[in-house]
Amino acid sequence: MQVYNSVASYRAWRASLSADSTVGVVPTMGALHAGHLSLARAAATANTHVVVTIFLNPAQFAPTEDLASYPKTMDQDLAALEALNASLPPSASGQVTTVFAPTVAEMYPAGIPLVRNEQVGTFIEVVPLSAALEGGTRPHFFRGVATVCTKLFNITRPHNVYFGQKDVQQTVILKRLLRDLHFDITMTVVPTEREADGLAMSSRNVFLSGERRKAAPVLYKALRAAEDVYNGGEGRASVILEAARQVLEREGAGMMKLDYVSLNESELLREVDTVERGKGVILSAAMWVLPTVEGEGTVRLIDNLILE
Ligand code: AMP
């Protein structure tokens, strides 16, 4: 496995590949867990070269958010990718041959202050999708994601890219970006990896311990309760969403603060009043796990299910 830290060194490697090799790229912010590894595994079944990018992207953090404390575990990340390579079945068409882990200066030559109106240069926005759901409380977020992914796609030149279902809004926005900007890249969305108790794996879960970790699966439980109501024949969004809210109120009171629970169509992410069967409506939620003792930070969790 080769690690490249500069655009020029990565590009020299990319230019050396034969025309019949395929490149699958898995963009990450590092602190790799089994969710990231399942993306890399999916990429290894379909590409000769899997490129995992590791870049903690300042542009998607507001000044008030956790950029400084976000976990950084580069040595363990590289070891986890080596171990993944060793565990791939002989039928895999490739493996993780390359890690692209650029510096901030490489990715943002003009610098990247977190305060938006101090930023200079080129930014990508996918409207109006980036204002929905996560965009409600994180208006900077998808502009940062779309911008860094555009840069990464231009640098890494993938045939295929792999993103996790856990960040469903990200997949919808980036699919739109690929289409609108005429990128000749195919996206595969990989199912959400969960802990045994249902909590979706996330690099931020390391901030949850004790009581907070025990309570965190309530988000998934709430979504499952709403899904049960839908599977029972209910189509009204208000009734389906109320089932999720009730679980959160009953089991999360005092420890969680709900941001949203919502039902949205999968094209422009418009809220729906009635869930049409067969349309793949997105049921998603976000909440903050509040500090229980002095010194703990608030941890934001998101999750989703698709109502088929
Ligand atoms: P991140 O490092 O959090 O930006 O995530 C990098 C990629 O891994 C994104 O495509 C995420 O959707 C995906 N990912 C994160 N958590 C999970 C998970 N629990 N299961 C599957 N994919 C995930």
mmCIF file with all atom_site columns, N, CA, C and O in Angstrom, residues 203-234:
data_model
loop_
_atom_site.group_PDB
_atom_site.id
_atom_site.type_symbol
_atom_site.label_atom_id
_atom_site.label_alt_id
_atom_site.label_comp_id
_atom_site.label_asym_id
_atom_site.label_entity_id
_atom_site.label_seq_id
_atom_site.pdbx_PDB_ins_code
_atom_site.Cartn_x
_atom_site.Cartn_y
_atom_site.Cartn_z
_atom_site.occupancy
_atom_site.B_iso_or_equiv
_atom_site.pdbx_formal_charge
_atom_site.auth_seq_id
_atom_site.auth_comp_id
_atom_site.auth_asym_id
_atom_site.auth_atom_id
_atom_site.pdbx_PDB_model_num
ATOM 1   N N  . SER A 1 203 ? -17.306 7.690  13.446 1.00 0.00 ? 203 SER A N  1
ATOM 2   C CA . SER A 1 203 ? -16.037 8.069  14.072 1.00 0.00 ? 203 SER A CA 1
ATOM 3   C C  . SER A 1 203 ? -16.277 8.835  15.366 1.00 0.00 ? 203 SER A C  1
ATOM 4   O O  . SER A 1 203 ? -15.437 8.845  16.261 1.00 0.00 ? 203 SER A O  1
ATOM 5   N N  . ARG A 1 204 ? -17.444 9.487  15.471 1.00 0.00 ? 204 ARG A N  1
ATOM 6   C CA . ARG A 1 204 ? -17.736 10.288 16.672 1.00 0.00 ? 204 ARG A CA 1
ATOM 7   C C  . ARG A 1 204 ? -18.223 9.437  17.840 1.00 0.00 ? 204 ARG A C  1
ATOM 8   O O  . ARG A 1 204 ? -18.352 9.961  18.958 1.00 0.00 ? 204 ARG A O  1
ATOM 9   N N  . ASN A 1 205 ? -18.503 8.152  17.607 1.00 0.00 ? 205 ASN A N  1
ATOM 10  C CA . ASN A 1 205 ? -18.992 7.321  18.722 1.00 0.00 ? 205 ASN A CA 1
ATOM 11  C C  . ASN A 1 205 ? -17.971 7.187  19.839 1.00 0.00 ? 205 ASN A C  1
ATOM 12  O O  . ASN A 1 205 ? -18.332 6.870  20.968 1.00 0.00 ? 205 ASN A O  1
ATOM 13  N N  . VAL A 1 206 ? -16.690 7.435  19.538 1.00 0.00 ? 206 VAL A N  1
ATOM 14  C CA . VAL A 1 206 ? -15.667 7.343  20.605 1.00 0.00 ? 206 VAL A CA 1
ATOM 15  C C  . VAL A 1 206 ? -15.910 8.388  21.695 1.00 0.00 ? 206 VAL A C  1
ATOM 16  O O  . VAL A 1 206 ? -15.400 8.250  22.801 1.00 0.00 ? 206 VAL A O  1
ATOM 17  N N  . PHE A 1 207 ? -16.684 9.422  21.370 1.00 0.00 ? 207 PHE A N  1
ATOM 18  C CA . PHE A 1 207 ? -16.985 10.443 22.388 1.00 0.00 ? 207 PHE A CA 1
ATOM 19  C C  . PHE A 1 207 ? -18.085 9.992  23.348 1.00 0.00 ? 207 PHE A C  1
ATOM 20  O O  . PHE A 1 207 ? -18.395 10.684 24.302 1.00 0.00 ? 207 PHE A O  1
ATOM 21  N N  . LEU A 1 208 ? -18.702 8.839  23.041 1.00 0.00 ? 208 LEU A N  1
ATOM 22  C CA . LEU A 1 208 ? -19.808 8.362  23.875 1.00 0.00 ? 208 LEU A CA 1
ATOM 23  C C  . LEU A 1 208 ? -19.316 7.265  24.795 1.00 0.00 ? 208 LEU A C  1
ATOM 24  O O  . LEU A 1 208 ? -18.788 6.259  24.334 1.00 0.00 ? 208 LEU A O  1
ATOM 25  N N  . SER A 1 209 ? -19.494 7.460  26.095 1.00 0.00 ? 209 SER A N  1
ATOM 26  C CA . SER A 1 209 ? -19.149 6.365  27.002 1.00 0.00 ? 209 SER A CA 1
ATOM 27  C C  . SER A 1 209 ? -20.239 6.270  28.063 1.00 0.00 ? 209 SER A C  1
ATOM 28  O O  . SER A 1 209 ? -21.110 7.135  28.153 1.00 0.00 ? 209 SER A O  1
ATOM 29  N N  . GLY A 1 210 ? -20.178 5.203  28.837 1.00 0.00 ? 210 GLY A N  1
ATOM 30  C CA . GLY A 1 210 ? -21.098 5.010  29.958 1.00 0.00 ? 210 GLY A CA 1
ATOM 31  C C  . GLY A 1 210 ? -22.545 5.152  29.546 1.00 0.00 ? 210 GLY A C  1
ATOM 32  O O  . GLY A 1 210 ? -22.987 4.577  28.559 1.00 0.00 ? 210 GLY A O  1
ATOM 33  N N  . GLU A 1 211 ? -23.257 5.954  30.331 1.00 0.00 ? 211 GLU A N  1
ATOM 34  C CA . GLU A 1 211 ? -24.697 6.181  30.147 1.00 0.00 ? 211 GLU A CA 1
ATOM 35  C C  . GLU A 1 211 ? -25.036 6.658  28.739 1.00 0.00 ? 211 GLU A C  1
ATOM 36  O O  . GLU A 1 211 ? -26.038 6.267  28.161 1.00 0.00 ? 211 GLU A O  1
ATOM 37  N N  . ARG A 1 212 ? -24.195 7.555  28.229 1.00 0.00 ? 212 ARG A N  1
ATOM 38  C CA . ARG A 1 212 ? -24.501 8.147  26.916 1.00 0.00 ? 212 ARG A CA 1
ATOM 39  C C  . ARG A 1 212 ? -24.401 7.093  25.814 1.00 0.00 ? 212 ARG A C  1
ATOM 40  O O  . ARG A 1 212 ? -25.209 7.046  24.904 1.00 0.00 ? 212 ARG A O  1
ATOM 41  N N  . ARG A 1 213 ? -23.402 6.230  25.906 1.00 0.00 ? 213 ARG A N  1
ATOM 42  C CA . ARG A 1 213 ? -23.263 5.166  24.908 1.00 0.00 ? 213 ARG A CA 1
ATOM 43  C C  . ARG A 1 213 ? -24.441 4.204  24.984 1.00 0.00 ? 213 ARG A C  1
ATOM 44  O O  . ARG A 1 213 ? -24.931 3.726  23.967 1.00 0.00 ? 213 ARG A O  1
ATOM 45  N N  . LYS A 1 214 ? -24.871 3.931  26.238 1.00 0.00 ? 214 LYS A N  1
ATOM 46  C CA . LYS A 1 214 ? -25.982 2.994  26.436 1.00 0.00 ? 214 LYS A CA 1
ATOM 47  C C  . LYS A 1 214 ? -27.278 3.545  25.854 1.00 0.00 ? 214 LYS A C  1
ATOM 48  O O  . LYS A 1 214 ? -28.115 2.815  25.334 1.00 0.00 ? 214 LYS A O  1
ATOM 49  N N  . ALA A 1 215 ? -27.427 4.868  25.920 1.00 0.00 ? 215 ALA A N  1
ATOM 50  C CA . ALA A 1 215 ? -28.678 5.497  25.472 1.00 0.00 ? 215 ALA A CA 1
ATOM 51  C C  . ALA A 1 215 ? -28.693 5.754  23.961 1.00 0.00 ? 215 ALA A C  1
ATOM 52  O O  . ALA A 1 215 ? -29.765 5.905  23.368 1.00 0.00 ? 215 ALA A O  1
ATOM 53  N N  . ALA A 1 216 ? -27.522 5.796  23.332 1.00 0.00 ? 216 ALA A N  1
ATOM 54  C CA . ALA A 1 216 ? -27.428 6.250  21.934 1.00 0.00 ? 216 ALA A CA 1
ATOM 55  C C  . ALA A 1 216 ? -28.262 5.428  20.924 1.00 0.00 ? 216 ALA A C  1
ATOM 56  O O  . ALA A 1 216 ? -28.771 5.998  19.950 1.00 0.00 ? 216 ALA A O  1
ATOM 57  N N  . PRO A 1 217 ? -28.425 4.095  21.118 1.00 0.00 ? 217 PRO A N  1
ATOM 58  C CA . PRO A 1 217 ? -29.214 3.331  20.132 1.00 0.00 ? 217 PRO A CA 1
ATOM 59  C C  . PRO A 1 217 ? -30.678 3.746  20.040 1.00 0.00 ? 217 PRO A C  1
ATOM 60  O O  . PRO A 1 217 ? -31.404 3.268  19.169 1.00 0.00 ? 217 PRO A O  1
ATOM 61  N N  . VAL A 1 218 ? -31.133 4.640  20.937 1.00 0.00 ? 218 VAL A N  1
ATOM 62  C CA . VAL A 1 218 ? -32.533 5.077  20.899 1.00 0.00 ? 218 VAL A CA 1
ATOM 63  C C  . VAL A 1 218 ? -32.878 5.718  19.549 1.00 0.00 ? 218 VAL A C  1
ATOM 64  O O  . VAL A 1 218 ? -34.022 5.646  19.092 1.00 0.00 ? 218 VAL A O  1
ATOM 65  N N  . LEU A 1 219 ? -31.897 6.278  18.880 1.00 0.00 ? 219 LEU A N  1
ATOM 66  C CA . LEU A 1 219 ? -32.159 6.921  17.581 1.00 0.00 ? 219 LEU A CA 1
ATOM 67  C C  . LEU A 1 219 ? -32.619 5.872  16.558 1.00 0.00 ? 219 LEU A C  1
ATOM 68  O O  . LEU A 1 219 ? -33.633 6.050  15.870 1.00 0.00 ? 219 LEU A O  1
ATOM 69  N N  . TYR A 1 220 ? -31.873 4.789  16.494 1.00 0.00 ? 220 TYR A N  1
ATOM 70  C CA . TYR A 1 220 ? -32.222 3.703  15.562 1.00 0.00 ? 220 TYR A CA 1
ATOM 71  C C  . TYR A 1 220 ? -33.546 3.071  15.976 1.00 0.00 ? 220 TYR A C  1
ATOM 72  O O  . TYR A 1 220 ? -34.394 2.755  15.132 1.00 0.00 ? 220 TYR A O  1
ATOM 73  N N  . LYS A 1 221 ? -33.719 2.911  17.289 1.00 0.00 ? 221 LYS A N  1
ATOM 74  C CA . LYS A 1 221 ? -34.949 2.313  17.806 1.00 0.00 ? 221 LYS A CA 1
ATOM 75  C C  . LYS A 1 221 ? -36.161 3.160  17.397 1.00 0.00 ? 221 LYS A C  1
ATOM 76  O O  . LYS A 1 221 ? -37.207 2.631  17.016 1.00 0.00 ? 221 LYS A O  1
ATOM 77  N N  . ALA A 1 222 ? -36.002 4.474  17.461 1.00 0.00 ? 222 ALA A N  1
ATOM 78  C CA . ALA A 1 222 ? -37.097 5.381  17.088 1.00 0.00 ? 222 ALA A CA 1
ATOM 79  C C  . ALA A 1 222 ? -37.429 5.226  15.595 1.00 0.00 ? 222 ALA A C  1
ATOM 80  O O  . ALA A 1 222 ? -38.603 5.189  15.203 1.00 0.00 ? 222 ALA A O  1
ATOM 81  N N  . LEU A 1 223 ? -36.392 5.131  14.775 1.00 0.00 ? 223 LEU A N  1
ATOM 82  C CA . LEU A 1 223 ? -36.626 4.965  13.331 1.00 0.00 ? 223 LEU A CA 1
ATOM 83  C C  . LEU A 1 223 ? -37.311 3.626  13.052 1.00 0.00 ? 223 LEU A C  1
ATOM 84  O O  . LEU A 1 223 ? -38.212 3.539  12.206 1.00 0.00 ? 223 LEU A O  1
ATOM 85  N N  . ARG A 1 224 ? -36.887 2.604  13.780 1.00 0.00 ? 224 ARG A N  1
ATOM 86  C CA . ARG A 1 224 ? -37.511 1.275  13.579 1.00 0.00 ? 224 ARG A CA 1
ATOM 87  C C  . ARG A 1 224 ? -38.983 1.288  13.999 1.00 0.00 ? 224 ARG A C  1
ATOM 88  O O  . ARG A 1 224 ? -39.818 0.644  13.374 1.00 0.00 ? 224 ARG A O  1
ATOM 89  N N  . ALA A 1 225 ? -39.280 2.035  15.067 1.00 0.00 ? 225 ALA A N  1
ATOM 90  C CA . ALA A 1 225 ? -40.678 2.125  15.519 1.00 0.00 ? 225 ALA A CA 1
ATOM 91  C C  . ALA A 1 225 ? -41.527 2.800  14.439 1.00 0.00 ? 225 ALA A C  1
ATOM 92  O O  . ALA A 1 225 ? -42.657 2.375  14.151 1.00 0.00 ? 225 ALA A O  1
ATOM 93  N N  . ALA A 1 226 ? -40.977 3.852  13.821 1.00 0.00 ? 226 ALA A N  1
ATOM 94  C CA . ALA A 1 226 ? -41.701 4.540  12.748 1.00 0.00 ? 226 ALA A CA 1
ATOM 95  C C  . ALA A 1 226 ? -41.874 3.615  11.545 1.00 0.00 ? 226 ALA A C  1
ATOM 96  O O  . ALA A 1 226 ? -42.946 3.567  10.924 1.00 0.00 ? 226 ALA A O  1
ATOM 97  N N  . GLU A 1 227 ? -40.838 2.861  11.241 1.00 0.00 ? 227 GLU A N  1
ATOM 98  C CA . GLU A 1 227 ? -40.906 1.908  10.122 1.00 0.00 ? 227 GLU A CA 1
ATOM 99  C C  . GLU A 1 227 ? -41.983 0.844  10.373 1.00 0.00 ? 227 GLU A C  1
ATOM 100 O O  . GLU A 1 227 ? -42.707 0.453  9.450  1.00 0.00 ? 227 GLU A O  1
ATOM 101 N N  . ASP A 1 228 ? -42.078 0.396  11.629 1.00 0.00 ? 228 ASP A N  1
ATOM 102 C CA . ASP A 1 228 ? -43.107 -0.601 11.974 1.00 0.00 ? 228 ASP A CA 1
ATOM 103 C C  . ASP A 1 228 ? -44.506 -0.055 11.690 1.00 0.00 ? 228 ASP A C  1
ATOM 104 O O  . ASP A 1 228 ? -45.373 -0.776 11.191 1.00 0.00 ? 228 ASP A O  1
ATOM 105 N N  . VAL A 1 229 ? -44.718 1.217  12.028 1.00 0.00 ? 229 VAL A N  1
ATOM 106 C CA . VAL A 1 229 ? -46.032 1.831  11.792 1.00 0.00 ? 229 VAL A CA 1
ATOM 107 C C  . VAL A 1 229 ? -46.316 1.855  10.285 1.00 0.00 ? 229 VAL A C  1
ATOM 108 O O  . VAL A 1 229 ? -47.407 1.518  9.831  1.00 0.00 ? 229 VAL A O  1
ATOM 109 N N  . TYR A 1 230 ? -45.305 2.223  9.509  1.00 0.00 ? 230 TYR A N  1
ATOM 110 C CA . TYR A 1 230 ? -45.453 2.230  8.047  1.00 0.00 ? 230 TYR A CA 1
ATOM 111 C C  . TYR A 1 230 ? -45.730 0.822  7.525  1.00 0.00 ? 230 TYR A C  1
ATOM 112 O O  . TYR A 1 230 ? -46.641 0.613  6.705  1.00 0.00 ? 230 TYR A O  1
ATOM 113 N N  . ASN A 1 231 ? -44.975 -0.146 8.022  1.00 0.00 ? 231 ASN A N  1
ATOM 114 C CA . ASN A 1 231 ? -45.168 -1.533 7.566  1.00 0.00 ? 231 ASN A CA 1
ATOM 115 C C  . ASN A 1 231 ? -46.535 -2.072 7.964  1.00 0.00 ? 231 ASN A C  1
ATOM 116 O O  . ASN A 1 231 ? -47.047 -2.996 7.334  1.00 0.00 ? 231 ASN A O  1
ATOM 117 N N  . GLY A 1 232 ? -47.127 -1.477 9.006  1.00 0.00 ? 232 GLY A N  1
ATOM 118 C CA . GLY A 1 232 ? -48.473 -1.869 9.428  1.00 0.00 ? 232 GLY A CA 1
ATOM 119 C C  . GLY A 1 232 ? -49.561 -1.287 8.531  1.00 0.00 ? 232 GLY A C  1
ATOM 120 O O  . GLY A 1 232 ? -50.747 -1.491 8.798  1.00 0.00 ? 232 GLY A O  1
ATOM 121 N N  . GLY A 1 233 ? -49.199 -0.497 7.534  1.00 0.00 ? 233 GLY A N  1
ATOM 122 C CA . GLY A 1 233 ? -50.188 -0.002 6.569  1.00 0.00 ? 233 GLY A CA 1
ATOM 123 C C  . GLY A 1 233 ? -50.397 1.501  6.609  1.00 0.00 ? 233 GLY A C  1
ATOM 124 O O  . GLY A 1 233 ? -51.132 2.044  5.785  1.00 0.00 ? 233 GLY A O  1
ATOM 125 N N  . GLU A 1 234 ? -49.776 2.189  7.565  1.00 0.00 ? 234 GLU A N  1
ATOM 126 C CA . GLU A 1 234 ? -49.961 3.646  7.691  1.00 0.00 ? 234 GLU A CA 1
ATOM 127 C C  . GLU A 1 234 ? -49.162 4.377  6.604  1.00 0.00 ? 234 GLU A C  1
ATOM 128 O O  . GLU A 1 234 ? -48.018 4.014  6.336  1.00 0.00 ? 234 GLU A O  1
#
